[in-house]
Amino acid sequence: MYDTLIENIGQLILPAEGPLKGDAMKQLEVKENMAIAFHEGKVAWIGTNEEAQKLKASERVDAMEKTVTPGLVDPHTHLVFGGSRENELALKQAGVPYLEILKQGGGILSTVEATRAESEDDLYEKAKQTLEQIAAHGVTTLEAKSGYGLDREAELKQLRVVKRLNEESLLDLVSTFLGPHAIPPEYKGKEEAFLEEMIRLLPEISAEGLAEFTDIFCETGVFTIEQSRRFMKASQELGLQTKIHADEIDPLGGTELAVSMGAASADHLVAASEEGIDNLAEGDTVAVLLPGTTFYLGKDHYAKARKMIDRGAAVALATDFNPGSCVTYNLQMIMSLAALKMKMTPKEIWNSVTVNAAHAIGRGDVAGCLSVGRTADVVLWDVPNYKYIPYHYAANHAKAVWKSGRKVWERRGAHVFSVPQPGQGC
Ligand SMILES: [Zn+2]
């Protein structure tokens, strides 16, 4: 007797075990007329719809010939922050440069101020609401960074919120310490001292299990390659794995650094050099691309996903959800941008938001694939096939989402044509 049986599946999408590099990303197993059963949180059976008819299950779900995939994995989010920055939209439209917005106390510094001011409970409540929306969009595992505290107290506060969300929600959150995200006003002109301050936090973060990864913003005017290397080395010495915001604006060589340091991922990479792309193909670092950010910033040049895959790199996609440069947690929207702006194929896109995304955050053995014995993280999509989601952009196509075999979200019917009577429920 299984707990749940999803039958009558039109297409069951089964990414191969990864990380998938280059040509391997172009393959994706798509099986038709299938069924899948879970038991005690794990995938217990996968077979044809015909075979499923003789199985017994506590709950049977009719997929109505729609599409079933592994739960999506979002490997780059800035989930926890205070405040919001909708007022900056008009400034941006008026052509006010970002540095001027920053001077007026806006930009990332206003988020830092709001994050420092909010209590841990308030940050938790806000992120909790967001997390529910993230699950509603088909994501069952995600990474969440700190980086809006920029001092000991507020950085640890953000990390504690992520830890609590991981413990108290059904989703899996992977925590990343991004203390060196920007230079706070009180350290203006004293970048070295600030970096040292962040490095001094590492032993405490490691000892208390507040993060599994560290990350640094390596960019002109923020942190240099040398500073990034030092921070990554200090992290690794304490058993923390590394990530880097690399080559987003200028080709500083953050991609090359990531591969040479054995970083789990190098993220952004819009300006990655030819050599950096070659290094990705040779190394184990996953390229996490964030086309939503390029789109939201109104830029024309996207990361060269096509070249990276064709040369042999492992590519993953993420939202980069944050209050300044990418205000969406809809990974399905990112899948459309990957198709439209980076010329990725639907098969490559699915591999990028499942198996490769899981590898970018050290969850390759538990998330991103479906096979017997693996965690039952599953999404039933209201779409006829896997090509449909990149095509029909910006909608939420998720119909039901299971995390470890438990339903965490389900689309309820709208009442546009039949308003329920009192007591009828909805
Ligand atoms: Zn980011």
PDB file of N, CA and C in Angstrom, residues 249-303:
ATOM      1  N   ILE A 249      29.494  42.361 -14.134  1.00  0.00           N
ATOM      2  CA  ILE A 249      29.602  43.594 -14.928  1.00  0.00           C
ATOM      3  C   ILE A 249      30.941  43.635 -15.677  1.00  0.00           C
ATOM      4  N   ASP A 250      32.023  43.431 -14.951  1.00  0.00           N
ATOM      5  CA  ASP A 250      33.353  43.463 -15.571  1.00  0.00           C
ATOM      6  C   ASP A 250      34.003  42.078 -15.513  1.00  0.00           C
ATOM      7  N   PRO A 251      34.756  41.728 -16.569  1.00  0.00           N
ATOM      8  CA  PRO A 251      35.412  40.414 -16.572  1.00  0.00           C
ATOM      9  C   PRO A 251      36.672  40.419 -15.712  1.00  0.00           C
ATOM     10  N   LEU A 252      36.491  40.375 -14.397  1.00  0.00           N
ATOM     11  CA  LEU A 252      37.639  40.445 -13.489  1.00  0.00           C
ATOM     12  C   LEU A 252      38.386  39.120 -13.369  1.00  0.00           C
ATOM     13  N   GLY A 253      37.723  38.040 -13.744  1.00  0.00           N
ATOM     14  CA  GLY A 253      38.349  36.724 -13.598  1.00  0.00           C
ATOM     15  C   GLY A 253      37.780  35.934 -12.424  1.00  0.00           C
ATOM     16  N   GLY A 254      36.606  36.301 -11.980  1.00  0.00           N
ATOM     17  CA  GLY A 254      35.961  35.571 -10.880  1.00  0.00           C
ATOM     18  C   GLY A 254      35.594  34.148 -11.279  1.00  0.00           C
ATOM     19  N   THR A 255      35.284  33.959 -12.562  1.00  0.00           N
ATOM     20  CA  THR A 255      34.941  32.612 -13.039  1.00  0.00           C
ATOM     21  C   THR A 255      36.165  31.704 -12.917  1.00  0.00           C
ATOM     22  N   GLU A 256      37.309  32.208 -13.401  1.00  0.00           N
ATOM     23  CA  GLU A 256      38.557  31.430 -13.333  1.00  0.00           C
ATOM     24  C   GLU A 256      38.915  31.138 -11.871  1.00  0.00           C
ATOM     25  N   LEU A 257      38.741  32.147 -11.028  1.00  0.00           N
ATOM     26  CA  LEU A 257      39.056  31.966  -9.608  1.00  0.00           C
ATOM     27  C   LEU A 257      38.178  30.862  -9.001  1.00  0.00           C
ATOM     28  N   ALA A 258      36.882  30.900  -9.321  1.00  0.00           N
ATOM     29  CA  ALA A 258      35.947  29.914  -8.768  1.00  0.00           C
ATOM     30  C   ALA A 258      36.390  28.495  -9.115  1.00  0.00           C
ATOM     31  N   VAL A 259      36.731  28.288 -10.389  1.00  0.00           N
ATOM     32  CA  VAL A 259      37.124  26.934 -10.813  1.00  0.00           C
ATOM     33  C   VAL A 259      38.424  26.534 -10.124  1.00  0.00           C
ATOM     34  N   SER A 260      39.392  27.465 -10.051  1.00  0.00           N
ATOM     35  CA  SER A 260      40.690  27.098  -9.466  1.00  0.00           C
ATOM     36  C   SER A 260      40.567  26.824  -7.968  1.00  0.00           C
ATOM     37  N   MET A 261      39.584  27.443  -7.321  1.00  0.00           N
ATOM     38  CA  MET A 261      39.379  27.208  -5.879  1.00  0.00           C
ATOM     39  C   MET A 261      38.444  26.020  -5.623  1.00  0.00           C
ATOM     40  N   GLY A 262      37.894  25.436  -6.682  1.00  0.00           N
ATOM     41  CA  GLY A 262      36.954  24.326  -6.501  1.00  0.00           C
ATOM     42  C   GLY A 262      35.648  24.778  -5.885  1.00  0.00           C
ATOM     43  N   ALA A 263      35.208  25.997  -6.227  1.00  0.00           N
ATOM     44  CA  ALA A 263      33.930  26.499  -5.711  1.00  0.00           C
ATOM     45  C   ALA A 263      32.783  25.647  -6.236  1.00  0.00           C
ATOM     46  N   ALA A 264      31.732  25.526  -5.435  1.00  0.00           N
ATOM     47  CA  ALA A 264      30.561  24.758  -5.871  1.00  0.00           C
ATOM     48  C   ALA A 264      29.899  25.438  -7.051  1.00  0.00           C
ATOM     49  N   SER A 265      29.853  26.776  -7.022  1.00  0.00           N
ATOM     50  CA  SER A 265      29.243  27.483  -8.139  1.00  0.00           C
ATOM     51  C   SER A 265      29.893  28.835  -8.335  1.00  0.00           C
ATOM     52  N   ALA A 266      29.788  29.338  -9.568  1.00  0.00           N
ATOM     53  CA  ALA A 266      30.125  30.718  -9.897  1.00  0.00           C
ATOM     54  C   ALA A 266      28.856  31.297 -10.495  1.00  0.00           C
ATOM     55  N   ASP A 267      28.406  32.424  -9.950  1.00  0.00           N
ATOM     56  CA  ASP A 267      27.073  32.924 -10.284  1.00  0.00           C
ATOM     57  C   ASP A 267      27.123  34.264 -11.015  1.00  0.00           C
ATOM     58  N   HIS A 268      26.162  34.480 -11.888  1.00  0.00           N
ATOM     59  CA  HIS A 268      26.015  35.642 -12.796  1.00  0.00           C
ATOM     60  C   HIS A 268      26.746  35.398 -14.120  1.00  0.00           C
ATOM     61  N   LEU A 269      28.081  35.649 -14.167  1.00  0.00           N
ATOM     62  CA  LEU A 269      28.933  35.310 -15.319  1.00  0.00           C
ATOM     63  C   LEU A 269      28.546  35.980 -16.635  1.00  0.00           C
ATOM     64  N   VAL A 270      27.849  37.111 -16.563  1.00  0.00           N
ATOM     65  CA  VAL A 270      27.446  37.813 -17.791  1.00  0.00           C
ATOM     66  C   VAL A 270      28.686  38.224 -18.587  1.00  0.00           C
ATOM     67  N   ALA A 271      29.736  38.627 -17.852  1.00  0.00           N
ATOM     68  CA  ALA A 271      30.950  39.125 -18.513  1.00  0.00           C
ATOM     69  C   ALA A 271      32.100  38.106 -18.456  1.00  0.00           C
ATOM     70  N   ALA A 272      31.769  36.844 -18.222  1.00  0.00           N
ATOM     71  CA  ALA A 272      32.831  35.824 -18.108  1.00  0.00           C
ATOM     72  C   ALA A 272      33.683  35.794 -19.378  1.00  0.00           C
ATOM     73  N   SER A 273      34.995  35.641 -19.198  1.00  0.00           N
ATOM     74  CA  SER A 273      35.904  35.640 -20.341  1.00  0.00           C
ATOM     75  C   SER A 273      35.880  34.279 -21.046  1.00  0.00           C
ATOM     76  N   GLU A 274      36.453  34.247 -22.231  1.00  0.00           N
ATOM     77  CA  GLU A 274      36.572  32.991 -22.983  1.00  0.00           C
ATOM     78  C   GLU A 274      37.325  31.952 -22.148  1.00  0.00           C
ATOM     79  N   GLU A 275      38.386  32.423 -21.496  1.00  0.00           N
ATOM     80  CA  GLU A 275      39.185  31.510 -20.680  1.00  0.00           C
ATOM     81  C   GLU A 275      38.354  30.982 -19.506  1.00  0.00           C
ATOM     82  N   GLY A 276      37.558  31.871 -18.932  1.00  0.00           N
ATOM     83  CA  GLY A 276      36.686  31.466 -17.824  1.00  0.00           C
ATOM     84  C   GLY A 276      35.716  30.379 -18.260  1.00  0.00           C
ATOM     85  N   ILE A 277      35.163  30.550 -19.452  1.00  0.00           N
ATOM     86  CA  ILE A 277      34.208  29.561 -19.972  1.00  0.00           C
ATOM     87  C   ILE A 277      34.916  28.220 -20.204  1.00  0.00           C
ATOM     88  N   ASP A 278      36.138  28.282 -20.744  1.00  0.00           N
ATOM     89  CA  ASP A 278      36.910  27.038 -20.932  1.00  0.00           C
ATOM     90  C   ASP A 278      37.197  26.368 -19.589  1.00  0.00           C
ATOM     91  N   ASN A 279      37.526  27.190 -18.592  1.00  0.00           N
ATOM     92  CA  ASN A 279      37.811  26.630 -17.269  1.00  0.00           C
ATOM     93  C   ASN A 279      36.589  25.909 -16.688  1.00  0.00           C
ATOM     94  N   LEU A 280      35.408  26.505 -16.897  1.00  0.00           N
ATOM     95  CA  LEU A 280      34.177  25.874 -16.389  1.00  0.00           C
ATOM     96  C   LEU A 280      34.012  24.482 -16.981  1.00  0.00           C
ATOM     97  N   ALA A 281      34.329  24.361 -18.280  1.00  0.00           N
ATOM     98  CA  ALA A 281      34.179  23.074 -18.956  1.00  0.00           C
ATOM     99  C   ALA A 281      35.129  22.031 -18.362  1.00  0.00           C
ATOM    100  N   GLU A 282      36.296  22.500 -17.919  1.00  0.00           N
ATOM    101  CA  GLU A 282      37.297  21.554 -17.386  1.00  0.00           C
ATOM    102  C   GLU A 282      37.071  21.253 -15.915  1.00  0.00           C
ATOM    103  N   GLY A 283      36.473  22.181 -15.183  1.00  0.00           N
ATOM    104  CA  GLY A 283      36.384  22.035 -13.730  1.00  0.00           C
ATOM    105  C   GLY A 283      35.064  21.475 -13.240  1.00  0.00           C
ATOM    106  N   ASP A 284      34.876  21.541 -11.914  1.00  0.00           N
ATOM    107  CA  ASP A 284      33.678  20.983 -11.288  1.00  0.00           C
ATOM    108  C   ASP A 284      32.701  22.062 -10.837  1.00  0.00           C
ATOM    109  N   THR A 285      33.007  23.304 -11.125  1.00  0.00           N
ATOM    110  CA  THR A 285      32.155  24.400 -10.663  1.00  0.00           C
ATOM    111  C   THR A 285      30.939  24.548 -11.578  1.00  0.00           C
ATOM    112  N   VAL A 286      29.767  24.658 -10.971  1.00  0.00           N
ATOM    113  CA  VAL A 286      28.539  24.838 -11.756  1.00  0.00           C
ATOM    114  C   VAL A 286      28.356  26.330 -12.061  1.00  0.00           C
ATOM    115  N   ALA A 287      28.026  26.650 -13.300  1.00  0.00           N
ATOM    116  CA  ALA A 287      27.736  28.039 -13.689  1.00  0.00           C
ATOM    117  C   ALA A 287      26.264  28.314 -13.389  1.00  0.00           C
ATOM    118  N   VAL A 288      26.008  29.162 -12.392  1.00  0.00           N
ATOM    119  CA  VAL A 288      24.615  29.490 -12.051  1.00  0.00           C
ATOM    120  C   VAL A 288      24.262  30.814 -12.740  1.00  0.00           C
ATOM    121  N   LEU A 289      23.373  30.740 -13.713  1.00  0.00           N
ATOM    122  CA  LEU A 289      23.028  31.917 -14.511  1.00  0.00           C
ATOM    123  C   LEU A 289      21.711  32.525 -14.029  1.00  0.00           C
ATOM    124  N   LEU A 290      21.647  33.863 -14.077  1.00  0.00           N
ATOM    125  CA  LEU A 290      20.540  34.598 -13.472  1.00  0.00           C
ATOM    126  C   LEU A 290      19.940  35.588 -14.475  1.00  0.00           C
ATOM    127  N   PRO A 291      19.287  35.084 -15.517  1.00  0.00           N
ATOM    128  CA  PRO A 291      18.787  35.996 -16.566  1.00  0.00           C
ATOM    129  C   PRO A 291      17.712  36.958 -16.067  1.00  0.00           C
ATOM    130  N   GLY A 292      17.042  36.628 -14.963  1.00  0.00           N
ATOM    131  CA  GLY A 292      16.028  37.527 -14.416  1.00  0.00           C
ATOM    132  C   GLY A 292      16.636  38.857 -13.996  1.00  0.00           C
ATOM    133  N   THR A 293      17.875  38.818 -13.528  1.00  0.00           N
ATOM    134  CA  THR A 293      18.557  40.032 -13.080  1.00  0.00           C
ATOM    135  C   THR A 293      18.903  40.919 -14.276  1.00  0.00           C
ATOM    136  N   THR A 294      19.444  40.314 -15.317  1.00  0.00           N
ATOM    137  CA  THR A 294      19.766  41.061 -16.535  1.00  0.00           C
ATOM    138  C   THR A 294      18.501  41.726 -17.076  1.00  0.00           C
ATOM    139  N   PHE A 295      17.423  40.967 -17.081  1.00  0.00           N
ATOM    140  CA  PHE A 295      16.132  41.475 -17.557  1.00  0.00           C
ATOM    141  C   PHE A 295      15.663  42.644 -16.697  1.00  0.00           C
ATOM    142  N   TYR A 296      15.704  42.468 -15.379  1.00  0.00           N
ATOM    143  CA  TYR A 296      15.162  43.476 -14.453  1.00  0.00           C
ATOM    144  C   TYR A 296      16.000  44.752 -14.476  1.00  0.00           C
ATOM    145  N   LEU A 297      17.288  44.594 -14.745  1.00  0.00           N
ATOM    146  CA  LEU A 297      18.160  45.768 -14.830  1.00  0.00           C
ATOM    147  C   LEU A 297      18.072  46.434 -16.205  1.00  0.00           C
ATOM    148  N   GLY A 298      17.278  45.847 -17.086  1.00  0.00           N
ATOM    149  CA  GLY A 298      17.055  46.453 -18.398  1.00  0.00           C
ATOM    150  C   GLY A 298      18.268  46.396 -19.316  1.00  0.00           C
ATOM    151  N   LYS A 299      19.080  45.370 -19.120  1.00  0.00           N
ATOM    152  CA  LYS A 299      20.283  45.258 -19.954  1.00  0.00           C
ATOM    153  C   LYS A 299      20.049  44.319 -21.143  1.00  0.00           C
ATOM    154  N   ASP A 300      20.915  44.447 -22.128  1.00  0.00           N
ATOM    155  CA  ASP A 300      20.726  43.651 -23.348  1.00  0.00           C
ATOM    156  C   ASP A 300      21.627  42.420 -23.409  1.00  0.00           C
ATOM    157  N   HIS A 301      22.717  42.463 -22.645  1.00  0.00           N
ATOM    158  CA  HIS A 301      23.673  41.355 -22.757  1.00  0.00           C
ATOM    159  C   HIS A 301      23.474  40.341 -21.642  1.00  0.00           C
ATOM    160  N   TYR A 302      23.099  39.153 -22.042  1.00  0.00           N
ATOM    161  CA  TYR A 302      22.854  38.049 -21.106  1.00  0.00           C
ATOM    162  C   TYR A 302      24.088  37.150 -21.042  1.00  0.00           C
ATOM    163  N   ALA A 303      24.172  36.353 -19.994  1.00  0.00           N
ATOM    164  CA  ALA A 303      25.275  35.386 -19.884  1.00  0.00           C
ATOM    165  C   ALA A 303      25.246  34.459 -21.105  1.00  0.00           C
TER     166      ALA A 303
END
